[in-house]
Coordinates of C-alpha atoms in Angstrom, one line a residue:
X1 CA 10.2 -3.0 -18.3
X2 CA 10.5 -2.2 -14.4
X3 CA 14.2 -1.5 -13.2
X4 CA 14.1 -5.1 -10.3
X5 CA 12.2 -8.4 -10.5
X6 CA 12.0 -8.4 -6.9
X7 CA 12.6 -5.7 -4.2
X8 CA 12.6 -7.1 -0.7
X9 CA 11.5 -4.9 1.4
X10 CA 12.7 -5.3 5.4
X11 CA 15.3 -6.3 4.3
X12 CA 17.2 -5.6 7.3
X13 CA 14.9 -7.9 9.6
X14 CA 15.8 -10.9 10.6
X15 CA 13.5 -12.7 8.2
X16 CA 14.0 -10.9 5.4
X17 CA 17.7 -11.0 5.9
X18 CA 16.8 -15.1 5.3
X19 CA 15.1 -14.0 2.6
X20 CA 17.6 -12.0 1.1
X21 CA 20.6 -14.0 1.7
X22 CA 18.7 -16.8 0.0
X23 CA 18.1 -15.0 -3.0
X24 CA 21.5 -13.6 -3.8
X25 CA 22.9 -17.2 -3.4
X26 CA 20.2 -19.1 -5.4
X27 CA 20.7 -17.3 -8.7
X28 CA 17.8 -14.7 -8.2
X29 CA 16.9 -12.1 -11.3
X30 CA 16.9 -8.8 -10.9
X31 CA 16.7 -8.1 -7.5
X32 CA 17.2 -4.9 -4.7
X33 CA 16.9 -4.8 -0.9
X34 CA 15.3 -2.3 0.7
X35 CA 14.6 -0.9 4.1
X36 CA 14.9 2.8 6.2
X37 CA 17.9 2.8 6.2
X38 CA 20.2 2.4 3.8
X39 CA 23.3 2.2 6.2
X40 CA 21.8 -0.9 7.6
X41 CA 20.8 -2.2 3.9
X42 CA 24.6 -2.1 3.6
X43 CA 25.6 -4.2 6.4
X44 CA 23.5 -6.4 5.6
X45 CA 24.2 -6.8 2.5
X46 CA 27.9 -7.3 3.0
X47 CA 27.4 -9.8 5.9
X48 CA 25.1 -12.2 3.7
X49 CA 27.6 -12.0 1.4
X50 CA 25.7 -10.6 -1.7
X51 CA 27.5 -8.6 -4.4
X52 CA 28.8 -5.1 -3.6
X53 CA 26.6 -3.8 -6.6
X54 CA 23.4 -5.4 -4.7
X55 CA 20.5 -2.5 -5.0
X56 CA 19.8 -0.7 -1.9
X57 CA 16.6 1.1 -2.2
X58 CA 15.0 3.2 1.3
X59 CA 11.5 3.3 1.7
X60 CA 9.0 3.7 4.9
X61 CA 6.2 2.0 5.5
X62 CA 5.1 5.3 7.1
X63 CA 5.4 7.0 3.9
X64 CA 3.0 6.0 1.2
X65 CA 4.9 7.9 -1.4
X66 CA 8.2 6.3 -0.6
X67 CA 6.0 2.6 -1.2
X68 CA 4.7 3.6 -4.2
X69 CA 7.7 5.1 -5.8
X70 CA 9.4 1.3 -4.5
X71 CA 6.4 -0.7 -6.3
X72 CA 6.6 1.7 -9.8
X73 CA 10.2 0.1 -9.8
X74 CA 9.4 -3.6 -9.4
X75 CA 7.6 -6.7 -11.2
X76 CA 7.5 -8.4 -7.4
X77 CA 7.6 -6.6 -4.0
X78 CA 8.1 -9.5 -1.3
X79 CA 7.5 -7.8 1.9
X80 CA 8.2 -9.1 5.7
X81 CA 7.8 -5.7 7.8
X82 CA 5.1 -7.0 9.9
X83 CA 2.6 -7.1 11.8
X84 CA 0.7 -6.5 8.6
X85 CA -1.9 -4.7 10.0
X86 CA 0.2 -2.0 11.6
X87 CA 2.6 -1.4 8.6
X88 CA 1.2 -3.3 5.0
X89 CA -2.0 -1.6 4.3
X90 CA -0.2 1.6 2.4
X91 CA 2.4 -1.3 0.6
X92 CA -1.0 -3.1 -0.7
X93 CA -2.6 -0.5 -2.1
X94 CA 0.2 1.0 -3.8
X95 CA 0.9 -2.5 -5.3
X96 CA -2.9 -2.5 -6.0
X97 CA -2.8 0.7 -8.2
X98 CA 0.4 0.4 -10.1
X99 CA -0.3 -3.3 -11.3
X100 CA 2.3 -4.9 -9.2
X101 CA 2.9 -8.0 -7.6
X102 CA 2.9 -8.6 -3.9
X103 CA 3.7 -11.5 -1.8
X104 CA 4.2 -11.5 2.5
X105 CA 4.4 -13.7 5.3
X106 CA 0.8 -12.8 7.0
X107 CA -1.0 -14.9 9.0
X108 CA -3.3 -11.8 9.9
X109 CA -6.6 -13.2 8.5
X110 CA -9.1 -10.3 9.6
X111 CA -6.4 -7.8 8.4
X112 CA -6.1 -9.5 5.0
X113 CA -10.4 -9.6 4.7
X114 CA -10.1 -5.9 4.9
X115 CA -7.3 -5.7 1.8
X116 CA -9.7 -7.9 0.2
X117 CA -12.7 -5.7 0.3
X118 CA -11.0 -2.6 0.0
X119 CA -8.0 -3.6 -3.1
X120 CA -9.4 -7.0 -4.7
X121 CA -11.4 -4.9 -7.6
X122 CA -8.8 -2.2 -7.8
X123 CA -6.3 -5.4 -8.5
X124 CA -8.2 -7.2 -10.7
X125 CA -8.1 -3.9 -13.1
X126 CA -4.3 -2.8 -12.5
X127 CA -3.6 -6.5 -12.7
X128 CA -1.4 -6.4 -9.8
X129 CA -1.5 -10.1 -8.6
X130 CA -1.5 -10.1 -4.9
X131 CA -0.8 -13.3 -2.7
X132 CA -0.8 -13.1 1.0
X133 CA 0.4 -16.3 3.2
X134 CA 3.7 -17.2 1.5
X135 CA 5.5 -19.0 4.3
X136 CA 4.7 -22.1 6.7
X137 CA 1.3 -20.4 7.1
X138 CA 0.1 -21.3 4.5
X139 CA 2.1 -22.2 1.4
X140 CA 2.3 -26.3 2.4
X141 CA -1.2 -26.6 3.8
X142 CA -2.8 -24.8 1.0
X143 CA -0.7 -27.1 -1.3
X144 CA -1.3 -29.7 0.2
X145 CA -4.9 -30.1 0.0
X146 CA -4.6 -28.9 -3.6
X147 CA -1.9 -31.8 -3.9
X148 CA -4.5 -34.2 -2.5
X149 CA -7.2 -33.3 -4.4
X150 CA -6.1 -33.1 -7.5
X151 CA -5.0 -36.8 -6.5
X152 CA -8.6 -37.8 -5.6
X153 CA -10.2 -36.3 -8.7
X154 CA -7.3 -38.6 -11.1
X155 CA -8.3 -41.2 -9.2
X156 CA -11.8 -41.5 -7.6
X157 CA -13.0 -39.0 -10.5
X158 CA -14.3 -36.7 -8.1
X159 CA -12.8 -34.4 -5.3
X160 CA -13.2 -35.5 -1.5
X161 CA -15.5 -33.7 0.5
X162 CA -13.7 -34.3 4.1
X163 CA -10.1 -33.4 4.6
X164 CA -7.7 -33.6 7.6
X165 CA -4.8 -31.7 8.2
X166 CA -2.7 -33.3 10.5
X167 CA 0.4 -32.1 11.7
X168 CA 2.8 -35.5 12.8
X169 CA 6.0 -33.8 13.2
X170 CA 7.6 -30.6 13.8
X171 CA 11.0 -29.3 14.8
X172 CA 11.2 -25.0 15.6
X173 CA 9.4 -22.7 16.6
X174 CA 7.5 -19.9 15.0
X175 CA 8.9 -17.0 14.5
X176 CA 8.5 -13.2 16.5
X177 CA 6.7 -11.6 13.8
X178 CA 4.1 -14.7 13.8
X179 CA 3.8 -13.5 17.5
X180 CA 3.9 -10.2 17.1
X181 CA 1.4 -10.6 14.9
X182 CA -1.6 -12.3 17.0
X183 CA -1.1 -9.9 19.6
X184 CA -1.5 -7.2 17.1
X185 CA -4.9 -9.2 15.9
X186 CA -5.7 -9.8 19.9
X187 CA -5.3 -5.8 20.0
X188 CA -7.3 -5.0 17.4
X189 CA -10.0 -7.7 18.3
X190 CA -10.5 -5.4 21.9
X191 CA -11.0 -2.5 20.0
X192 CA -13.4 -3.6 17.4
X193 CA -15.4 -6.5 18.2
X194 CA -16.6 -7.3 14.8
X195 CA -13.0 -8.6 13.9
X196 CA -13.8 -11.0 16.5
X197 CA -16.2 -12.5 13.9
X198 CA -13.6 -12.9 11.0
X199 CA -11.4 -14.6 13.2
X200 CA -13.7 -17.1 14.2
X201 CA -15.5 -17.2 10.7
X202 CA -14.0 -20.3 8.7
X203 CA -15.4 -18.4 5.5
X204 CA -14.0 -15.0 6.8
X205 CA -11.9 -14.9 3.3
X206 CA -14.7 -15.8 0.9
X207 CA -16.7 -13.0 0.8
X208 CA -20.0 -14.2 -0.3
X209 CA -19.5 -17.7 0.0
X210 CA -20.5 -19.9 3.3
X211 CA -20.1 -24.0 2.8
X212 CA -21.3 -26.6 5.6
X213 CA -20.3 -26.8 9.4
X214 CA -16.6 -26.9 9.8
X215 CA -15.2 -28.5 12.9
X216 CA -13.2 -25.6 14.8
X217 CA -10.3 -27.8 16.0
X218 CA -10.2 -26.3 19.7
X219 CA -10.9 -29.5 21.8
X220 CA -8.5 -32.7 21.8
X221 CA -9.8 -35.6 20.6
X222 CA -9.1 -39.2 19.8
X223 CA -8.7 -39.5 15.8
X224 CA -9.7 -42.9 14.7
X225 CA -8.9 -42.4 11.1
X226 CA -5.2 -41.9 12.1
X227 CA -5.8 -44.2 15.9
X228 CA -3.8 -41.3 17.7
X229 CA -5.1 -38.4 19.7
X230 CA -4.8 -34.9 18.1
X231 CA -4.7 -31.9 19.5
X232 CA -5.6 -27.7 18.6
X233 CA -2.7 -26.0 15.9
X234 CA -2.1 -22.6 16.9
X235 CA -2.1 -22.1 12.9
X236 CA -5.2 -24.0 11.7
X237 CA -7.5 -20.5 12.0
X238 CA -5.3 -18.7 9.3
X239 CA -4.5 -22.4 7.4
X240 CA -8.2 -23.2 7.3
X241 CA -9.3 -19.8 5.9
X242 CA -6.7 -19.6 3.8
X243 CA -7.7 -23.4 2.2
X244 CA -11.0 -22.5 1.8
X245 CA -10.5 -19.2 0.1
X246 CA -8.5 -21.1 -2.6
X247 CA -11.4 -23.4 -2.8
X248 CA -13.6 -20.6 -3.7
X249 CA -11.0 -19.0 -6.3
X250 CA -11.3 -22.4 -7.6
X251 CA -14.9 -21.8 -8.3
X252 CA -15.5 -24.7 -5.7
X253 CA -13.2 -27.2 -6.7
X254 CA -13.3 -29.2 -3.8
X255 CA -16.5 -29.3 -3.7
X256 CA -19.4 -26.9 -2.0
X257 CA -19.5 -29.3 0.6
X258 CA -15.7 -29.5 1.4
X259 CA -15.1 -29.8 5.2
X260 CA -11.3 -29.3 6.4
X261 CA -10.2 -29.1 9.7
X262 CA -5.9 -28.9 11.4
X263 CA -4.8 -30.6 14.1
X264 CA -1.7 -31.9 15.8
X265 CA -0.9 -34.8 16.5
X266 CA -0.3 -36.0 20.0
X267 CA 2.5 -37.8 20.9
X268 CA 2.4 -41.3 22.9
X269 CA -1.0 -44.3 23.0
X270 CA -4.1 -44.6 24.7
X271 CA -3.8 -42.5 28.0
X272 CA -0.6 -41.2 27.6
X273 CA -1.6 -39.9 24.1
X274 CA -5.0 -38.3 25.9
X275 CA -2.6 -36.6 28.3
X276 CA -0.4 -35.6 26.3
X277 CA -3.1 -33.6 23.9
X278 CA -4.9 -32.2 26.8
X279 CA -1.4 -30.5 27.6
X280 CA -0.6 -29.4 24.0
X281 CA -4.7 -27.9 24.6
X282 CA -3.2 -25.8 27.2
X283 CA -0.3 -24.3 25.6
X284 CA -0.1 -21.1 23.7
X285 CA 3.4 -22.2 21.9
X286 CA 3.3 -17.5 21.0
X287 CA 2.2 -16.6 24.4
X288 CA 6.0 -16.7 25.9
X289 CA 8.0 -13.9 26.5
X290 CA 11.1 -16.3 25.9
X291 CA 10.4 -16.3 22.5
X292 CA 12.4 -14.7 19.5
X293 CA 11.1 -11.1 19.4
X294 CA 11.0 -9.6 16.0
X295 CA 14.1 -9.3 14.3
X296 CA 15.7 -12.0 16.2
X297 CA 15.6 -15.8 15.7
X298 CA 17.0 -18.8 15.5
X299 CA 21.0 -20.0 14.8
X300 CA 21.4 -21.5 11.2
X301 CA 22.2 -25.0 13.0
X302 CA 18.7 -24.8 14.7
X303 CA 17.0 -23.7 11.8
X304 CA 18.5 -26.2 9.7
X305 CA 17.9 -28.7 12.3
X306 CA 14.4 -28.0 12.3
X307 CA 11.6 -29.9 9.9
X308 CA 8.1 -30.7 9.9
X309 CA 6.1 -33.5 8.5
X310 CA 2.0 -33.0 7.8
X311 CA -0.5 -35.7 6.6
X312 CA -4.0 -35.0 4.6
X313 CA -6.0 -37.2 4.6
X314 CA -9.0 -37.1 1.9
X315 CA -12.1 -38.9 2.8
X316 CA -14.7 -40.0 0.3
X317 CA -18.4 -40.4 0.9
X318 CA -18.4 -44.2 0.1
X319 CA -15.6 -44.5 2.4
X320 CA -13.0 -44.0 0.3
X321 CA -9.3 -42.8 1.7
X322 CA -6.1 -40.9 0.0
X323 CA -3.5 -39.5 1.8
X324 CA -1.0 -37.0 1.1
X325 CA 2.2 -35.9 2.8
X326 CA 4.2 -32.5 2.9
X327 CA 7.2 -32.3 4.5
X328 CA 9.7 -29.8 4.8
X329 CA 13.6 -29.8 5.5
X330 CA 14.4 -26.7 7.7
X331 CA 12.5 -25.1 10.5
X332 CA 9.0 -23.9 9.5
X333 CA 9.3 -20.3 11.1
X334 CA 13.0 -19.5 9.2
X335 CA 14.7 -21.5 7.2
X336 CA 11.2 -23.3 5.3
X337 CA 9.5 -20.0 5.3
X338 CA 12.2 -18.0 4.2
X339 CA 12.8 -20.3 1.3
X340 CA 9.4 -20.7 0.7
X341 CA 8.5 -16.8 0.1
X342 CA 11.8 -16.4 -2.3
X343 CA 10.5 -19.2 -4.6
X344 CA 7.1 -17.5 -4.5
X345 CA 8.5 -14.5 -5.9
X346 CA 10.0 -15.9 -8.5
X347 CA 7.4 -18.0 -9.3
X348 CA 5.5 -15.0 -10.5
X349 CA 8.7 -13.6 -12.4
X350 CA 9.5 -16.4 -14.1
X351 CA 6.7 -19.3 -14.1
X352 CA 3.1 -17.6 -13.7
X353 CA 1.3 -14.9 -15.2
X354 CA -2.7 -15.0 -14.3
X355 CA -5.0 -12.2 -13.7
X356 CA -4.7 -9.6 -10.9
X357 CA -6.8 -9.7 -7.8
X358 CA -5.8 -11.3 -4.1
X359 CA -5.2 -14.7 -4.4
X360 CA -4.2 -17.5 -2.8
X361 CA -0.5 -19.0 -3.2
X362 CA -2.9 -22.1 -4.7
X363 CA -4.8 -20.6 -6.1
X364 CA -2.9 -18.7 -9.0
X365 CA 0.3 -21.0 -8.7
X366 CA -0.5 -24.6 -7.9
X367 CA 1.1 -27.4 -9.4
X368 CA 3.5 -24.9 -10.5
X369 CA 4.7 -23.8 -7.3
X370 CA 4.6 -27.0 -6.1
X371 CA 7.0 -28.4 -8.6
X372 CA 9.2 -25.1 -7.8
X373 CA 9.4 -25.8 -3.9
X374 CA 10.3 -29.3 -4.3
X375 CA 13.0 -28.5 -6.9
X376 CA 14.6 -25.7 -5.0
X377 CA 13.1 -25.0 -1.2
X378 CA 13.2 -28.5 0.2
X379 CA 9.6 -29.3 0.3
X380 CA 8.1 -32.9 -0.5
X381 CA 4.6 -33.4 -1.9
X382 CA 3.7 -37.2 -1.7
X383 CA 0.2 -39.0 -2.5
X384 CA -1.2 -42.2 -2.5

């Protein structure tokens, strides 16, 4: 028996301030916060509003024996000090070696191939189950097409081999540590052109496993299955990877053959819709400097203000169709996301067990979680 449940660490970020004020108003377990500084831990903790006995643990990410010492003392460690691949590596691989669970908010996918390769094994023997992806990227994508296919297997028998992401709807932004984090990867990419390949590799996260041609999503297009004209997601390169990494924990349960793609959905018809994509094309939505930096961020009336609404559609070889739709009732970057991690965490406290390794929130939760975030986190999972 560990001393916590869950220790959040970054606690005094923005986000994980979310994160943390969530869970001590949601009737969380055993939880701490923890950060640097433990003077900041406690101003924290006494503006959310938590108890006065809340645990406040320091730790550096800097210091791998501080991190270790942290994960010895915890079932869970839920993490949001980002960008991943300048300050997670030492957290995963202390997690790794002392069996204990992990969860996080990256979106870093050539970052989390190299956890994969160099922890996966070490996991599977401590059996420290580690999940990267846990917020809007890419807990209701990954969910959804496991929503959606379980739905085409009760009811065509089989699973689809074509799926479409499509996002309709979305209110808020993403957040400063989603942009902090693909200039970190653009950084890194410079430097080392071979990381180049994993983010342009669909199959970057299933080591050993390449399925058909996948469509890359970068050029508008008119989308006659839906009659409107869709446009690039800045997410779809860590959504797709992270779908088709679930797929292949799975052992291929979507098929070998399964071909997913993301895009957004263009508002306005005919030309106006054409124009309207071409400009969404053009945009790099984490490019601005206006954007929240990290640690800052939306109001609580933007962020709960803010929603999304995505439709997969499953496509059969004798042209059959199923749809399903995920929605979400806060702004995807914050409020959702925030949500979203907490009920992953305690999803593996109090709902999962399964073996260690790096998973997929899919792939060792599914249904389960699914049933969790519609209960609690404001998510909606709809087919038909």
């Amino acid at each position: 028996m560990r001393d916590f449940d869950i220790i959040v660490f970054g606690a005094t970020g923005f986000t994980g301030r979310l994160v943390a004020e969530y869970l001590a108003h949601s009737g969380a377990p055993r939880w701490a916060m923890a950060g640097r500084s433990a003077a900041k831990l406690a101003e924290v903790r006494d503006l959310i509003g938590a108890p006065a006995d809340t645990p406040l643990l320091t730790a550096d990410s800097e210091n791998p024996a501080s991190l270790r010492a942290l994960c010895e003392r915890t079932q869970v460690v839920l993490t949001t000090v980002g960008p991943y691949q300048l300050y997670g590596s030492d957290l995963v691989a202390a997690c790794a070696e002392t069996g204990t669970a992990y969860v996080d908010l990256c979106g870093e996918p050539a970052w989390m191939r190299h956890m994969i390769d160099a922890h996966h094994e070490t996991a599977q023997r401590s059996g420290a189950r580690i999940v990267f992806s846990c917020g809007f990227d890419s807990i209701p994508f990954d969910l959804g097409v496991l929503t959606l296919q379980e739905a085409a297997r009760a009811k065509f028998g089989a699973p689809v081999p074509r799926v479409k992401g499509r996002v309709r709807k979305m209110q808020g932004g993403f957040s400063g540590g989603t942009a902090a984090s693909l200039k970190a990867t653009l950084a890194a990419a410079a430097k080392n052109p071979s990381i180049l390949g994993l983010l342009t590799n669909p199959f970057a996260l299933t080591p050993g496993f390449t399925g058909p041609h996948q469509p890359t999503g970068l050029i508008p297009e008119y989308d006659r299955t839906i009659e409107a004209w869709v446009a690039p997601f800045i997410m779809a390169p860590i959504n797709t990877k992270n779908v088709h990494r679930t797929n292949f924990l799975l052992g291929e349960r979507f098929g070998a053959d399964f071909v997913y793609d993301e895009m957004m959905v263009a508002p306005g018809l005919g030309d106006m819709g054409k124009a309207a994509a071409e400009a969404i094309a053009r945009i790099n939505p984490l490019s601005s400097e206006k954007g929240p930096k990290p640690g800052e961020g939306p109001s609580k009336e933007e962020r709960d203000a803010g929603f999304y609404d995505l439709l997969f559609i499953g496509e059969g070889p004798k042209g059959e169709r199923i749809d399903c739709v995920v929605t979400g009732d806060k702004d995807p970057g914050y409020g959702s996301t925030s949500k979203m991690i907490a009920e992953t965490a305690r999803c593996l406290v109090e709902d999962v067990a399964g073996d260690g390794g790096i998973w997929t929130p899919g792939a060792l939760m599914g249904n389960v979680l699914a049933d969790r975030l519609q209960a609690k986190a404001g998510l909606t999972f709809r087919c038909g």
